Short mmCIF file of N, CA and C in Angstrom, two decimals:
data_model
loop_
_atom_site.label_atom_id
_atom_site.label_comp_id
_atom_site.label_asym_id
_atom_site.label_seq_id
_atom_site.Cartn_x
_atom_site.Cartn_y
_atom_site.Cartn_z
N MET A 28 0.83 -1.19 0.00
CA MET A 28 0.00 0.00 0.00
C MET A 28 0.87 1.24 0.00
N ASN A 29 0.38 2.25 -0.64
CA ASN A 29 1.13 3.50 -0.63
C ASN A 29 0.49 4.48 0.33
N GLY A 30 1.06 5.62 0.49
CA GLY A 30 0.56 6.62 1.41
C GLY A 30 -0.78 7.21 1.01
N ASN A 31 -1.17 7.01 -0.23
CA ASN A 31 -2.44 7.56 -0.70
C ASN A 31 -3.61 6.62 -0.49
N HIS A 32 -3.35 5.40 0.01
CA HIS A 32 -4.42 4.43 0.22
C HIS A 32 -5.29 4.85 1.39
N LYS A 33 -6.59 4.84 1.16
CA LYS A 33 -7.54 5.17 2.22
C LYS A 33 -8.43 3.96 2.44
N SER A 34 -8.66 3.63 3.70
CA SER A 34 -9.56 2.54 4.02
C SER A 34 -11.00 3.03 3.97
N LEU A 35 -11.85 2.17 3.49
CA LEU A 35 -13.27 2.48 3.43
C LEU A 35 -13.98 1.39 4.22
N VAL A 36 -14.62 1.75 5.31
CA VAL A 36 -15.35 0.80 6.13
C VAL A 36 -16.81 0.86 5.70
N VAL A 37 -17.32 -0.28 5.25
CA VAL A 37 -18.68 -0.34 4.71
C VAL A 37 -19.42 -1.51 5.35
N ASN A 38 -20.63 -1.26 5.81
CA ASN A 38 -21.50 -2.32 6.30
C ASN A 38 -22.32 -2.81 5.11
N PRO A 39 -22.11 -4.06 4.66
CA PRO A 39 -22.83 -4.53 3.48
C PRO A 39 -24.34 -4.68 3.69
N ASN A 40 -24.78 -4.65 4.94
CA ASN A 40 -26.21 -4.75 5.22
C ASN A 40 -26.93 -3.41 5.13
N THR A 41 -26.18 -2.31 5.18
CA THR A 41 -26.83 -1.00 5.19
C THR A 41 -26.35 -0.06 4.08
N ALA A 42 -25.22 -0.38 3.47
CA ALA A 42 -24.66 0.51 2.44
C ALA A 42 -25.56 0.55 1.21
N ASP A 43 -25.66 1.73 0.61
CA ASP A 43 -26.41 1.84 -0.64
C ASP A 43 -25.50 1.43 -1.81
N ILE A 44 -26.10 1.33 -2.98
CA ILE A 44 -25.36 0.87 -4.15
C ILE A 44 -24.20 1.80 -4.47
N GLU A 45 -24.40 3.09 -4.36
CA GLU A 45 -23.33 4.05 -4.64
C GLU A 45 -22.12 3.81 -3.73
N THR A 46 -22.37 3.58 -2.45
CA THR A 46 -21.28 3.33 -1.51
C THR A 46 -20.59 2.01 -1.83
N LEU A 47 -21.35 0.98 -2.12
CA LEU A 47 -20.75 -0.32 -2.43
C LEU A 47 -19.85 -0.24 -3.66
N THR A 48 -20.23 0.57 -4.64
CA THR A 48 -19.41 0.66 -5.86
C THR A 48 -18.11 1.42 -5.63
N ARG A 49 -17.93 2.02 -4.50
CA ARG A 49 -16.65 2.66 -4.17
C ARG A 49 -15.60 1.64 -3.76
N ILE A 50 -16.03 0.42 -3.50
CA ILE A 50 -15.11 -0.65 -3.14
C ILE A 50 -14.51 -1.20 -4.42
N PRO A 51 -13.17 -1.22 -4.53
CA PRO A 51 -12.54 -1.74 -5.75
C PRO A 51 -13.02 -3.16 -6.06
N GLY A 52 -13.45 -3.37 -7.28
CA GLY A 52 -13.92 -4.68 -7.70
C GLY A 52 -15.42 -4.85 -7.65
N ILE A 53 -16.13 -3.86 -7.10
CA ILE A 53 -17.59 -3.94 -7.05
C ILE A 53 -18.17 -2.89 -8.00
N GLY A 54 -18.82 -3.39 -9.03
CA GLY A 54 -19.51 -2.50 -9.97
C GLY A 54 -20.98 -2.44 -9.63
N GLY A 55 -21.73 -1.77 -10.47
CA GLY A 55 -23.15 -1.58 -10.23
C GLY A 55 -23.95 -2.87 -10.14
N ALA A 56 -23.67 -3.82 -11.05
CA ALA A 56 -24.41 -5.08 -11.06
C ALA A 56 -24.14 -5.89 -9.80
N LEU A 57 -22.87 -5.98 -9.40
CA LEU A 57 -22.53 -6.73 -8.19
C LEU A 57 -23.11 -6.04 -6.96
N ALA A 58 -23.05 -4.73 -6.92
CA ALA A 58 -23.63 -4.00 -5.80
C ALA A 58 -25.12 -4.29 -5.68
N GLN A 59 -25.82 -4.36 -6.80
CA GLN A 59 -27.25 -4.67 -6.78
C GLN A 59 -27.49 -6.08 -6.26
N ARG A 60 -26.64 -7.04 -6.65
CA ARG A 60 -26.79 -8.41 -6.16
C ARG A 60 -26.54 -8.47 -4.66
N ILE A 61 -25.59 -7.68 -4.16
CA ILE A 61 -25.32 -7.63 -2.72
C ILE A 61 -26.54 -7.11 -1.98
N VAL A 62 -27.10 -6.01 -2.45
CA VAL A 62 -28.28 -5.42 -1.81
C VAL A 62 -29.44 -6.42 -1.83
N SER A 63 -29.62 -7.12 -2.92
CA SER A 63 -30.73 -8.07 -3.05
C SER A 63 -30.57 -9.30 -2.15
N ALA A 64 -29.33 -9.64 -1.80
CA ALA A 64 -29.07 -10.84 -1.00
C ALA A 64 -29.07 -10.59 0.50
N ARG A 65 -29.26 -9.37 0.93
CA ARG A 65 -29.26 -9.05 2.36
C ARG A 65 -30.36 -9.78 3.09
N PRO A 66 -30.22 -9.96 4.39
CA PRO A 66 -29.11 -9.56 5.25
C PRO A 66 -28.03 -10.64 5.30
N PHE A 67 -26.84 -10.22 5.70
CA PHE A 67 -25.71 -11.11 5.91
C PHE A 67 -25.44 -11.16 7.41
N GLU A 68 -25.35 -12.37 7.96
CA GLU A 68 -25.03 -12.51 9.38
C GLU A 68 -23.53 -12.44 9.61
N THR A 69 -22.76 -12.96 8.65
CA THR A 69 -21.30 -12.91 8.72
C THR A 69 -20.78 -12.46 7.36
N ILE A 70 -19.54 -12.04 7.34
CA ILE A 70 -18.93 -11.63 6.07
C ILE A 70 -18.89 -12.81 5.10
N GLU A 71 -18.71 -14.02 5.63
CA GLU A 71 -18.66 -15.20 4.79
C GLU A 71 -19.99 -15.45 4.09
N ASP A 72 -21.09 -15.00 4.68
CA ASP A 72 -22.41 -15.14 4.05
C ASP A 72 -22.46 -14.44 2.69
N MET A 73 -21.59 -13.48 2.48
CA MET A 73 -21.59 -12.76 1.21
C MET A 73 -21.18 -13.65 0.04
N GLN A 74 -20.58 -14.81 0.34
CA GLN A 74 -20.18 -15.72 -0.73
C GLN A 74 -21.38 -16.31 -1.46
N LYS A 75 -22.58 -16.17 -0.90
CA LYS A 75 -23.77 -16.65 -1.61
C LYS A 75 -24.13 -15.74 -2.78
N VAL A 76 -23.49 -14.58 -2.85
CA VAL A 76 -23.72 -13.63 -3.94
C VAL A 76 -22.85 -14.04 -5.13
N ASN A 77 -23.46 -14.20 -6.29
CA ASN A 77 -22.72 -14.54 -7.50
C ASN A 77 -21.69 -13.45 -7.78
N GLY A 78 -20.43 -13.85 -7.88
CA GLY A 78 -19.36 -12.89 -8.14
C GLY A 78 -18.50 -12.61 -6.93
N ILE A 79 -18.89 -13.15 -5.77
CA ILE A 79 -18.10 -12.97 -4.56
C ILE A 79 -17.66 -14.34 -4.07
N GLY A 80 -16.36 -14.52 -3.98
CA GLY A 80 -15.79 -15.76 -3.48
C GLY A 80 -14.85 -15.46 -2.32
N SER A 81 -14.23 -16.50 -1.81
CA SER A 81 -13.36 -16.33 -0.64
C SER A 81 -12.16 -15.43 -0.95
N ALA A 82 -11.61 -15.53 -2.15
CA ALA A 82 -10.46 -14.68 -2.50
C ALA A 82 -10.86 -13.21 -2.52
N PHE A 83 -12.04 -12.92 -3.05
CA PHE A 83 -12.53 -11.54 -3.09
C PHE A 83 -12.73 -11.02 -1.67
N LEU A 84 -13.32 -11.83 -0.80
CA LEU A 84 -13.54 -11.40 0.58
C LEU A 84 -12.23 -11.11 1.30
N GLU A 85 -11.23 -11.95 1.06
CA GLU A 85 -9.92 -11.71 1.69
C GLU A 85 -9.32 -10.39 1.22
N ARG A 86 -9.50 -10.09 -0.05
CA ARG A 86 -8.94 -8.87 -0.61
C ARG A 86 -9.60 -7.62 -0.05
N ILE A 87 -10.90 -7.67 0.23
CA ILE A 87 -11.59 -6.46 0.68
C ILE A 87 -11.67 -6.33 2.19
N ARG A 88 -11.23 -7.32 2.92
CA ARG A 88 -11.29 -7.23 4.40
C ARG A 88 -10.46 -6.10 4.91
#
């Protein structure tokens, strides 16, 4: 990481689509699938969303 990296803390259960798309790797379609799949009890529950796997979750943690 460089000095310009900023962390973005996002609750996937409450974030709107615009906020979700600020996360690198999440576009509009994936953000919509995340919103539609709510609620998530754990971060691992997000793997039920098409396009999100364990490697993606590790990268965005």
